[in-house]
């Protein structure tokens, strides 16, 4: 989906989440994505649920390992993801996030929600610098679509790899 896609104009999605940390070394998280099931090309976007369990093997926030699952409401698929974040120095965090993500695909200019899905492998690598009143994060997203083998699928038997880079600055 690109920024020039006219179906994106006016599309608003609502996500909501909650976390619970019963112990310093463990936490639980739940996110409901696309709670309002917005329409894209007159078809509802699938609501999904992210369930995570965070482990802090050092007993503090210096290292966090977070396996999780994204569960699709309509199709019922279960997609795994894993995030690892470390803080080697006060104010510096390094993170990696990997996920398998199935998604609906496009044939020509049409959206096909009930056809076979693409599976993406996505890895995000980045660093965050947090000072007293300002923090900056830099990351790169590496994504690779895996072929489905479905007849007429636009990916055919080929793979595509894309690398996206981003930066964010926030003031506290």
Tab-separated table of N, CA and C in Angstrom:
chain	number	residue	atom	x	y	z
A	1	UNK	N	0.857	-1.157	0.000
A	1	UNK	CA	0.000	0.000	0.000
A	1	UNK	C	0.903	1.219	0.000
A	2	UNK	N	0.657	2.150	-0.878
A	2	UNK	CA	1.519	3.326	-0.962
A	2	UNK	C	0.761	4.572	-0.530
A	3	UNK	N	1.522	5.633	-0.270
A	3	UNK	CA	0.913	6.896	0.140
A	3	UNK	C	0.043	7.499	-0.950
A	4	UNK	N	0.287	7.124	-2.203
A	4	UNK	CA	-0.517	7.674	-3.293
A	4	UNK	C	-1.818	6.903	-3.492
A	5	UNK	N	-2.073	5.895	-2.698
A	5	UNK	CA	-3.283	5.089	-2.799
A	5	UNK	C	-4.485	5.918	-2.359
A	6	UNK	N	-5.460	6.167	-3.235
A	6	UNK	CA	-6.622	6.988	-2.866
A	6	UNK	C	-7.476	6.358	-1.765
A	7	UNK	N	-7.396	5.034	-1.583
A	7	UNK	CA	-8.175	4.379	-0.534
A	7	UNK	C	-7.674	4.717	0.863
A	8	UNK	N	-6.454	5.258	0.962
A	8	UNK	CA	-5.910	5.621	2.270
A	8	UNK	C	-6.440	6.959	2.771
A	9	UNK	N	-6.912	7.798	1.867
A	9	UNK	CA	-7.424	9.109	2.266
A	9	UNK	C	-8.649	8.931	3.164
A	10	UNK	N	-8.585	9.488	4.340
A	10	UNK	CA	-9.704	9.405	5.266
A	10	UNK	C	-9.764	8.110	6.061
A	11	UNK	N	-8.829	7.195	5.827
A	11	UNK	CA	-8.822	5.936	6.576
A	11	UNK	C	-8.276	6.195	7.973
A	12	UNK	N	-9.045	5.841	8.967
A	12	UNK	CA	-8.638	6.015	10.359
A	12	UNK	C	-8.777	4.683	11.068
A	13	UNK	N	-7.720	4.303	11.776
A	13	UNK	CA	-7.719	3.044	12.494
A	13	UNK	C	-7.482	3.321	13.972
A	14	UNK	N	-8.124	2.546	14.825
A	14	UNK	CA	-7.978	2.706	16.259
A	14	UNK	C	-7.396	1.430	16.848
A	15	UNK	N	-6.252	1.567	17.533
A	15	UNK	CA	-5.630	0.461	18.256
A	15	UNK	C	-5.698	0.793	19.735
A	16	UNK	N	-5.811	-0.223	20.567
A	16	UNK	CA	-5.832	-0.012	22.010
A	16	UNK	C	-5.031	-1.142	22.656
A	17	UNK	N	-4.320	-0.809	23.732
A	17	UNK	CA	-3.484	-1.821	24.360
A	17	UNK	C	-3.432	-1.678	25.867
A	18	UNK	N	-2.956	-2.742	26.505
A	18	UNK	CA	-2.800	-2.743	27.957
A	18	UNK	C	-1.590	-3.607	28.305
A	19	UNK	N	-0.912	-3.230	29.383
A	19	UNK	CA	0.207	-4.022	29.877
A	19	UNK	C	0.002	-4.310	31.357
A	20	UNK	N	0.593	-5.391	31.795
A	20	UNK	CA	0.515	-5.796	33.191
A	20	UNK	C	1.859	-6.414	33.551
A	21	UNK	N	2.496	-5.912	34.592
A	21	UNK	CA	3.788	-6.433	35.021
A	21	UNK	C	3.640	-6.975	36.444
A	22	UNK	N	3.303	-8.287	36.581
A	22	UNK	CA	3.109	-8.852	37.914
A	22	UNK	C	4.423	-9.013	38.695
A	23	UNK	N	5.530	-9.130	37.954
A	23	UNK	CA	6.847	-9.270	38.566
A	23	UNK	C	7.814	-8.368	37.816
A	24	UNK	N	8.920	-7.986	38.448
A	24	UNK	CA	9.924	-7.153	37.776
A	24	UNK	C	10.509	-7.868	36.556
A	25	UNK	N	10.563	-9.187	36.588
A	25	UNK	CA	11.198	-9.962	35.526
A	25	UNK	C	10.226	-10.441	34.445
A	26	UNK	N	8.918	-10.152	34.589
A	26	UNK	CA	7.945	-10.639	33.620
A	26	UNK	C	6.798	-9.647	33.436
A	27	UNK	N	6.338	-9.522	32.205
A	27	UNK	CA	5.189	-8.670	31.919
A	27	UNK	C	4.326	-9.292	30.836
A	28	UNK	N	3.070	-8.849	30.776
A	28	UNK	CA	2.121	-9.322	29.784
A	28	UNK	C	1.571	-8.130	29.022
A	29	UNK	N	1.298	-8.319	27.748
A	29	UNK	CA	0.747	-7.232	26.953
A	29	UNK	C	-0.328	-7.730	26.006
A	30	UNK	N	-1.299	-6.870	25.741
A	30	UNK	CA	-2.371	-7.154	24.794
A	30	UNK	C	-2.638	-5.887	24.001
A	31	UNK	N	-2.675	-6.016	22.674
A	31	UNK	CA	-3.044	-4.908	21.797
A	31	UNK	C	-4.149	-5.401	20.875
A	32	UNK	N	-5.208	-4.621	20.744
A	32	UNK	CA	-6.256	-4.884	19.763
A	32	UNK	C	-6.030	-3.876	18.639
A	33	UNK	N	-5.737	-4.384	17.445
A	33	UNK	CA	-5.453	-3.533	16.285
A	33	UNK	C	-6.696	-3.430	15.407
A	34	UNK	N	-6.884	-2.242	14.846
A	34	UNK	CA	-8.029	-1.975	13.972
A	34	UNK	C	-9.338	-2.277	14.680
A	35	UNK	N	-9.442	-1.788	15.901
A	35	UNK	CA	-10.621	-1.999	16.738
A	35	UNK	C	-11.902	-1.564	16.033
A	36	UNK	N	-11.820	-0.471	15.283
A	36	UNK	CA	-12.992	0.059	14.589
A	36	UNK	C	-13.214	-0.589	13.217
A	37	UNK	N	-12.436	-1.602	12.849
A	37	UNK	CA	-12.484	-2.283	11.551
A	37	UNK	C	-12.770	-1.304	10.403
A	38	UNK	N	-11.797	-0.424	10.130
A	38	UNK	CA	-12.001	0.533	9.035
A	38	UNK	C	-12.096	-0.175	7.681
A	39	UNK	N	-12.647	0.515	6.709
A	39	UNK	CA	-12.802	-0.036	5.367
A	39	UNK	C	-11.653	0.423	4.489
A	40	UNK	N	-11.100	-0.509	3.737
A	40	UNK	CA	-10.102	-0.207	2.711
A	40	UNK	C	-10.653	-0.761	1.413
A	41	UNK	N	-10.817	0.086	0.426
A	41	UNK	CA	-11.386	-0.313	-0.864
A	41	UNK	C	-12.737	-1.002	-0.645
A	42	UNK	N	-13.532	-0.448	0.292
A	42	UNK	CA	-14.877	-0.900	0.634
A	42	UNK	C	-14.916	-2.277	1.298
A	43	UNK	N	-13.785	-2.775	1.744
A	43	UNK	CA	-13.724	-4.043	2.474
A	43	UNK	C	-13.173	-3.781	3.866
A	44	UNK	N	-13.711	-4.469	4.888
A	44	UNK	CA	-13.233	-4.226	6.253
A	44	UNK	C	-11.824	-4.785	6.461
A	45	UNK	N	-10.989	-3.991	7.111
A	45	UNK	CA	-9.662	-4.456	7.493
A	45	UNK	C	-9.841	-5.409	8.668
A	46	UNK	N	-9.097	-6.495	8.643
A	46	UNK	CA	-9.231	-7.506	9.686
A	46	UNK	C	-8.739	-6.984	11.034
A	47	UNK	N	-9.558	-7.126	12.051
A	47	UNK	CA	-9.128	-6.820	13.422
A	47	UNK	C	-8.162	-7.921	13.855
A	48	UNK	N	-7.130	-7.554	14.617
A	48	UNK	CA	-6.186	-8.559	15.107
A	48	UNK	C	-5.818	-8.263	16.551
A	49	UNK	N	-5.300	-9.300	17.205
A	49	UNK	CA	-4.958	-9.229	18.621
A	49	UNK	C	-3.494	-9.625	18.787
A	50	UNK	N	-2.709	-8.771	19.419
A	50	UNK	CA	-1.313	-9.082	19.742
A	50	UNK	C	-1.242	-9.485	21.205
A	51	UNK	N	-0.694	-10.656	21.458
A	51	UNK	CA	-0.485	-11.135	22.819
A	51	UNK	C	1.015	-11.302	23.017
A	52	UNK	N	1.572	-10.672	24.042
A	52	UNK	CA	3.006	-10.716	24.306
A	52	UNK	C	3.273	-11.099	25.744
A	53	UNK	N	4.408	-11.743	25.952
A	53	UNK	CA	4.891	-11.985	27.299
A	53	UNK	C	6.357	-11.541	27.318
A	54	UNK	N	6.666	-10.620	28.201
A	54	UNK	CA	8.012	-10.041	28.269
A	54	UNK	C	8.790	-10.683	29.414
A	55	UNK	N	10.024	-11.040	29.101
A	55	UNK	CA	10.917	-11.594	30.114
A	55	UNK	C	12.113	-10.673	30.286
A	56	UNK	N	12.491	-10.425	31.513
A	56	UNK	CA	13.685	-9.656	31.851
A	56	UNK	C	14.617	-10.584	32.628
A	57	UNK	N	15.468	-11.333	31.902
A	57	UNK	CA	16.280	-12.353	32.565
A	57	UNK	C	17.279	-11.803	33.582
A	58	UNK	N	17.626	-10.527	33.490
A	58	UNK	CA	18.543	-9.925	34.464
A	58	UNK	C	17.793	-9.318	35.649
A	59	UNK	N	16.456	-9.373	35.612
A	59	UNK	CA	15.655	-8.827	36.703
A	59	UNK	C	15.478	-7.325	36.633
A	60	UNK	N	15.936	-6.695	35.546
A	60	UNK	CA	15.764	-5.258	35.350
A	60	UNK	C	15.547	-4.991	33.859
A	61	UNK	N	15.504	-3.711	33.468
A	61	UNK	CA	15.213	-3.391	32.070
A	61	UNK	C	16.459	-3.347	31.173
A	62	UNK	N	17.588	-3.884	31.609
A	62	UNK	CA	18.805	-3.911	30.788
A	62	UNK	C	18.676	-4.868	29.606
A	63	UNK	N	17.875	-5.927	29.758
A	63	UNK	CA	17.640	-6.880	28.680
A	63	UNK	C	16.196	-7.347	28.769
A	64	UNK	N	15.503	-7.245	27.625
A	64	UNK	CA	14.106	-7.691	27.583
A	64	UNK	C	13.910	-8.555	26.346
A	65	UNK	N	13.309	-9.712	26.536
A	65	UNK	CA	13.011	-10.643	25.445
A	65	UNK	C	11.501	-10.848	25.436
A	66	UNK	N	10.885	-10.541	24.278
A	66	UNK	CA	9.419	-10.525	24.214
A	66	UNK	C	8.911	-11.354	23.033
A	67	UNK	N	8.564	-12.626	23.272
A	67	UNK	CA	7.886	-13.388	22.219
A	67	UNK	C	6.395	-13.052	22.230
A	68	UNK	N	5.767	-13.169	21.064
A	68	UNK	CA	4.340	-12.880	21.013
A	68	UNK	C	3.677	-13.470	19.789
A	69	UNK	N	2.370	-13.317	19.759
A	69	UNK	CA	1.548	-13.804	18.655
A	69	UNK	C	0.573	-12.720	18.233
A	70	UNK	N	0.331	-12.621	16.926
A	70	UNK	CA	-0.746	-11.778	16.392
A	70	UNK	C	-1.792	-12.733	15.833
A	71	UNK	N	-3.015	-12.605	16.321
A	71	UNK	CA	-4.101	-13.499	15.926
A	71	UNK	C	-5.127	-12.697	15.135
A	72	UNK	N	-5.400	-13.130	13.914
A	72	UNK	CA	-6.377	-12.462	13.066
A	72	UNK	C	-7.782	-12.893	13.413
A	73	UNK	N	-8.688	-11.941	13.537
A	73	UNK	CA	-10.054	-12.258	13.946
A	73	UNK	C	-10.850	-12.950	12.840
A	74	UNK	N	-10.745	-12.463	11.615
A	74	UNK	CA	-11.571	-12.998	10.527
A	74	UNK	C	-11.015	-14.310	9.981
A	75	UNK	N	-9.706	-14.339	9.684
A	75	UNK	CA	-9.117	-15.535	9.079
A	75	UNK	C	-8.559	-16.510	10.106
A	76	UNK	N	-8.360	-16.045	11.347
A	76	UNK	CA	-7.875	-16.920	12.406
A	76	UNK	C	-6.413	-17.303	12.322
A	77	UNK	N	-5.628	-16.644	11.460
A	77	UNK	CA	-4.221	-16.995	11.375
A	77	UNK	C	-3.480	-16.547	12.636
A	78	UNK	N	-2.403	-17.236	12.932
A	78	UNK	CA	-1.579	-16.928	14.097
A	78	UNK	C	-0.173	-16.656	13.589
A	79	UNK	N	0.297	-15.422	13.753
A	79	UNK	CA	1.602	-15.008	13.259
A	79	UNK	C	2.524	-14.686	14.436
A	80	UNK	N	3.693	-15.346	14.506
A	80	UNK	CA	4.609	-15.114	15.616
A	80	UNK	C	5.478	-13.871	15.415
A	81	UNK	N	5.907	-13.294	16.517
A	81	UNK	CA	6.893	-12.213	16.462
A	81	UNK	C	7.774	-12.290	17.709
A	82	UNK	N	8.950	-11.645	17.614
A	82	UNK	CA	9.908	-11.648	18.708
A	82	UNK	C	10.614	-10.301	18.732
A	83	UNK	N	10.690	-9.700	19.922
A	83	UNK	CA	11.413	-8.438	20.106
A	83	UNK	C	12.458	-8.651	21.192
A	84	UNK	N	13.657	-8.155	20.926
A	84	UNK	CA	14.742	-8.184	21.910
A	84	UNK	C	15.275	-6.769	22.030
A	85	UNK	N	15.370	-6.278	23.270
A	85	UNK	CA	15.889	-4.926	23.497
A	85	UNK	C	16.892	-4.968	24.634
A	86	UNK	N	18.018	-4.319	24.400
A	86	UNK	CA	19.056	-4.253	25.417
A	86	UNK	C	19.490	-2.821	25.655
A	87	UNK	N	19.908	-2.548	26.875
A	87	UNK	CA	20.399	-1.218	27.249
A	87	UNK	C	21.824	-1.389	27.769
A	88	UNK	N	22.814	-1.339	26.855
A	88	UNK	CA	24.192	-1.545	27.289
A	88	UNK	C	24.748	-0.385	28.107
A	89	UNK	N	24.253	0.820	27.830
A	89	UNK	CA	24.666	2.023	28.556
A	89	UNK	C	23.430	2.814	28.940
A	90	UNK	N	23.486	3.504	30.043
A	90	UNK	CA	22.362	4.363	30.450
A	90	UNK	C	22.052	5.347	29.325
A	91	UNK	N	20.806	5.354	28.851
A	91	UNK	CA	20.389	6.270	27.796
A	91	UNK	C	20.530	5.717	26.387
A	92	UNK	N	21.102	4.539	26.220
A	92	UNK	CA	21.259	3.929	24.896
A	92	UNK	C	20.591	2.562	24.888
A	93	UNK	N	19.624	2.383	23.982
A	93	UNK	CA	18.958	1.092	23.819
A	93	UNK	C	19.156	0.616	22.394
A	94	UNK	N	19.353	-0.671	22.246
A	94	UNK	CA	19.478	-1.302	20.940
A	94	UNK	C	18.362	-2.337	20.865
A	95	UNK	N	17.652	-2.366	19.730
A	95	UNK	CA	16.512	-3.279	19.637
A	95	UNK	C	16.456	-3.986	18.291
A	96	UNK	N	15.812	-5.141	18.313
A	96	UNK	CA	15.536	-5.913	17.106
A	96	UNK	C	14.138	-6.509	17.260
A	97	UNK	N	13.411	-6.500	16.172
A	97	UNK	CA	12.054	-7.055	16.176
A	97	UNK	C	11.884	-7.852	14.886
A	98	UNK	N	11.465	-9.092	15.007
A	98	UNK	CA	11.218	-9.926	13.833
A	98	UNK	C	9.810	-10.471	13.874
A	99	UNK	N	9.210	-10.609	12.696
A	99	UNK	CA	7.843	-11.146	12.651
A	99	UNK	C	7.558	-11.822	11.319
A	100	UNK	N	6.698	-12.803	11.363
A	100	UNK	CA	6.053	-13.353	10.180
A	100	UNK	C	4.673	-12.724	10.145
A	101	UNK	N	4.273	-12.206	9.004
A	101	UNK	CA	2.997	-11.513	8.933
A	101	UNK	C	2.285	-11.894	7.646
A	102	UNK	N	1.136	-12.531	7.774
A	102	UNK	CA	0.311	-12.827	6.600
A	102	UNK	C	-0.608	-11.652	6.350
A	103	UNK	N	-0.791	-11.334	5.086
A	103	UNK	CA	-1.638	-10.185	4.758
A	103	UNK	C	-2.356	-10.443	3.445
A	104	UNK	N	-3.444	-9.721	3.262
A	104	UNK	CA	-4.180	-9.808	2.007
A	104	UNK	C	-3.314	-9.216	0.901
A	105	UNK	N	-3.571	-9.615	-0.350
A	105	UNK	CA	-2.747	-9.091	-1.426
A	105	UNK	C	-3.592	-8.411	-2.496
A	106	UNK	N	-2.893	-7.819	-3.440
A	106	UNK	CA	-3.513	-7.027	-4.498
A	106	UNK	C	-3.202	-7.678	-5.835
A	107	UNK	N	-4.171	-7.697	-6.722
A	107	UNK	CA	-3.959	-8.153	-8.092
A	107	UNK	C	-4.333	-6.979	-8.981
A	108	UNK	N	-3.356	-6.455	-9.686
A	108	UNK	CA	-3.599	-5.242	-10.455
A	108	UNK	C	-3.866	-4.114	-9.483
A	109	UNK	N	-5.003	-3.448	-9.606
A	109	UNK	CA	-5.362	-2.376	-8.689
A	109	UNK	C	-6.441	-2.822	-7.710
A	110	UNK	N	-6.758	-4.116	-7.674
A	110	UNK	CA	-7.860	-4.582	-6.832
A	110	UNK	C	-7.340	-5.300	-5.584
A	111	UNK	N	-8.073	-5.140	-4.519
A	111	UNK	CA	-7.770	-5.733	-3.222
A	111	UNK	C	-8.540	-7.037	-3.107
A	112	UNK	N	-7.882	-8.117	-2.710
A	112	UNK	CA	-8.531	-9.421	-2.622
A	112	UNK	C	-8.387	-9.967	-1.217
A	113	UNK	N	-9.423	-9.810	-0.409
A	113	UNK	CA	-9.366	-10.236	0.992
A	113	UNK	C	-9.571	-11.729	1.144
A	114	UNK	N	-10.226	-12.380	0.214
A	114	UNK	CA	-10.543	-13.796	0.384
A	114	UNK	C	-9.648	-14.707	-0.432
A	115	UNK	N	-8.686	-14.155	-1.167
A	115	UNK	CA	-7.729	-14.947	-1.930
A	115	UNK	C	-6.573	-15.349	-1.026
A	116	UNK	N	-5.666	-16.187	-1.512
A	116	UNK	CA	-4.503	-16.551	-0.701
A	116	UNK	C	-3.740	-15.304	-0.268
A	117	UNK	N	-3.039	-15.421	0.829
A	117	UNK	CA	-2.342	-14.266	1.387
A	117	UNK	C	-0.851	-14.333	1.144
A	118	UNK	N	-0.237	-13.165	1.140
A	118	UNK	CA	1.222	-13.061	1.152
A	118	UNK	C	1.684	-13.309	2.573
A	119	UNK	N	2.884	-13.830	2.712
A	119	UNK	CA	3.521	-13.904	4.013
A	119	UNK	C	4.781	-13.064	3.927
A	120	UNK	N	4.897	-12.101	4.807
A	120	UNK	CA	6.085	-11.263	4.875
A	120	UNK	C	6.940	-11.704	6.045
A	121	UNK	N	8.228	-11.652	5.861
A	121	UNK	CA	9.186	-11.774	6.948
A	121	UNK	C	9.736	-10.372	7.126
A	122	UNK	N	9.571	-9.809	8.309
A	122	UNK	CA	10.004	-8.430	8.565
A	122	UNK	C	10.937	-8.406	9.765
A	123	UNK	N	12.027	-7.674	9.624
A	123	UNK	CA	12.985	-7.493	10.708
A	123	UNK	C	13.264	-6.006	10.835
A	124	UNK	N	13.135	-5.489	12.041
A	124	UNK	CA	13.466	-4.095	12.325
A	124	UNK	C	14.655	-4.086	13.267
A	125	UNK	N	15.665	-3.309	12.922
A	125	UNK	CA	16.850	-3.140	13.749
A	125	UNK	C	16.986	-1.662	14.052
A	126	UNK	N	17.342	-1.317	15.288
A	126	UNK	CA	17.445	0.098	15.585
A	126	UNK	C	18.120	0.391	16.906
A	127	UNK	N	18.238	1.692	17.151
A	127	UNK	CA	18.837	2.187	18.393
A	127	UNK	C	18.061	3.405	18.849
A	128	UNK	N	18.016	3.590	20.151
A	128	UNK	CA	17.323	4.727	20.749
A	128	UNK	C	18.281	5.405	21.726
A	129	UNK	N	18.389	6.717	21.597
A	129	UNK	CA	19.201	7.511	22.516
A	129	UNK	C	18.248	8.374	23.326
A	130	UNK	N	18.281	8.223	24.634
A	130	UNK	CA	17.386	8.975	25.510
A	130	UNK	C	18.220	9.851	26.437
A	131	UNK	N	18.027	11.145	26.297
A	131	UNK	CA	18.653	12.096	27.194
A	131	UNK	C	17.583	12.598	28.160
A	132	UNK	N	17.916	13.557	28.967
A	132	UNK	CA	16.956	13.992	29.994
A	132	UNK	C	15.656	14.525	29.399
A	133	UNK	N	15.717	15.336	28.353
A	133	UNK	CA	14.500	15.949	27.806
A	133	UNK	C	14.247	15.636	26.334
A	134	UNK	N	15.073	14.836	25.739
A	134	UNK	CA	14.904	14.518	24.321
A	134	UNK	C	15.340	13.076	24.083
A	135	UNK	N	14.641	12.415	23.181
A	135	UNK	CA	15.074	11.076	22.787
A	135	UNK	C	14.963	10.962	21.271
A	136	UNK	N	15.846	10.166	20.692
A	136	UNK	CA	15.875	9.956	19.251
A	136	UNK	C	15.980	8.464	18.996
A	137	UNK	N	15.284	8.014	17.985
A	137	UNK	CA	15.359	6.605	17.604
A	137	UNK	C	15.633	6.516	16.114
A	138	UNK	N	16.446	5.576	15.741
A	138	UNK	CA	16.782	5.329	14.351
A	138	UNK	C	16.566	3.844	14.095
A	139	UNK	N	15.962	3.519	12.962
A	139	UNK	CA	15.707	2.105	12.697
A	139	UNK	C	15.701	1.839	11.198
A	140	UNK	N	15.867	0.576	10.864
A	140	UNK	CA	15.748	0.106	9.486
A	140	UNK	C	14.827	-1.106	9.499
A	141	UNK	N	13.893	-1.133	8.568
A	141	UNK	CA	12.976	-2.258	8.412
A	141	UNK	C	13.383	-3.013	7.159
A	142	UNK	N	13.640	-4.292	7.305
A	142	UNK	CA	13.978	-5.148	6.173
A	142	UNK	C	12.811	-6.110	6.012
A	143	UNK	N	12.191	-6.105	4.842
A	143	UNK	CA	11.008	-6.938	4.624
A	143	UNK	C	11.212	-7.799	3.389
A	144	UNK	N	10.766	-9.038	3.478
A	144	UNK	CA	10.856	-9.959	2.347
A	144	UNK	C	9.527	-10.688	2.235
A	145	UNK	N	8.913	-10.617	1.059
A	145	UNK	CA	7.670	-11.342	0.811
A	145	UNK	C	8.004	-12.746	0.338
A	146	UNK	N	7.337	-13.715	0.922
A	146	UNK	CA	7.526	-15.102	0.526
A	146	UNK	C	6.423	-15.482	-0.447
A	147	UNK	N	6.738	-16.263	-1.484
A	147	UNK	CA	5.698	-16.628	-2.456
A	147	UNK	C	4.699	-17.601	-1.839
A	148	UNK	N	3.445	-17.485	-2.291
A	148	UNK	CA	2.411	-18.387	-1.778
A	148	UNK	C	2.248	-19.614	-2.657
A	149	UNK	N	2.690	-19.517	-3.912
A	149	UNK	CA	2.512	-20.634	-4.831
A	149	UNK	C	1.105	-20.708	-5.386
A	150	UNK	N	0.280	-19.702	-5.090
A	150	UNK	CA	-1.107	-19.710	-5.565
A	150	UNK	C	-1.159	-19.325	-7.040
A	151	UNK	N	-2.013	-19.983	-7.829
A	151	UNK	CA	-2.156	-19.628	-9.245
A	151	UNK	C	-2.609	-18.183	-9.392
A	152	UNK	N	-1.967	-17.467	-10.290
A	152	UNK	CA	-2.339	-16.081	-10.552
A	152	UNK	C	-1.885	-15.109	-9.496
A	153	UNK	N	-1.120	-15.584	-8.529
A	153	UNK	CA	-0.641	-14.695	-7.468
A	153	UNK	C	0.382	-13.731	-8.049
A	154	UNK	N	0.288	-12.432	-7.735
A	154	UNK	CA	1.188	-11.449	-8.328
A	154	UNK	C	2.656	-11.680	-7.976
A	155	UNK	N	2.949	-12.364	-6.859
A	155	UNK	CA	4.339	-12.612	-6.501
A	155	UNK	C	4.909	-13.770	-7.317
A	156	UNK	N	4.044	-14.621	-7.860
A	156	UNK	CA	4.525	-15.773	-8.604
A	156	UNK	C	5.474	-16.582	-7.745
A	157	UNK	N	6.583	-16.992	-8.309
A	157	UNK	CA	7.562	-17.761	-7.553
A	157	UNK	C	8.727	-16.880	-7.129
A	158	UNK	N	8.600	-15.572	-7.325
A	158	UNK	CA	9.704	-14.672	-7.014
A	158	UNK	C	9.551	-14.112	-5.611
A	159	UNK	N	10.665	-13.731	-5.031
A	159	UNK	CA	10.680	-13.045	-3.750
A	159	UNK	C	11.046	-11.590	-3.994
A	160	UNK	N	10.597	-10.737	-3.096
A	160	UNK	CA	10.962	-9.333	-3.171
A	160	UNK	C	11.487	-8.907	-1.814
A	161	UNK	N	12.557	-8.151	-1.807
A	161	UNK	CA	13.122	-7.661	-0.560
A	161	UNK	C	13.165	-6.144	-0.621
A	162	UNK	N	12.694	-5.494	0.430
A	162	UNK	CA	12.714	-4.044	0.517
A	162	UNK	C	13.352	-3.651	1.833
A	163	UNK	N	14.062	-2.534	1.832
A	163	UNK	CA	14.650	-1.996	3.052
A	163	UNK	C	14.123	-0.578	3.213
A	164	UNK	N	13.542	-0.294	4.387
A	164	UNK	CA	13.017	1.021	4.697
A	164	UNK	C	13.786	1.551	5.896
A	165	UNK	N	14.130	2.809	5.865
A	165	UNK	CA	14.842	3.412	6.988
A	165	UNK	C	13.966	4.501	7.570
A	166	UNK	N	14.090	4.703	8.868
A	166	UNK	CA	13.281	5.730	9.505
A	166	UNK	C	14.002	6.336	10.682
A	167	UNK	N	13.550	7.489	11.081
A	167	UNK	CA	14.091	8.158	12.250
A	167	UNK	C	12.949	8.892	12.945
A	168	UNK	N	13.000	8.935	14.251
A	168	UNK	CA	11.980	9.649	15.018
A	168	UNK	C	12.660	10.416	16.130
A	169	UNK	N	12.162	11.602	16.412
A	169	UNK	CA	12.670	12.417	17.502
A	169	UNK	C	11.471	12.819	18.344
A	170	UNK	N	11.559	12.655	19.645
A	170	UNK	CA	10.471	13.083	20.514
A	170	UNK	C	11.036	13.899	21.664
A	171	UNK	N	10.298	14.919	22.032
A	171	UNK	CA	10.703	15.779	23.147
A	171	UNK	C	9.873	15.440	24.363
A	172	UNK	N	10.515	15.335	25.494
A	172	UNK	CA	9.782	15.010	26.719
A	172	UNK	C	9.429	16.269	27.474
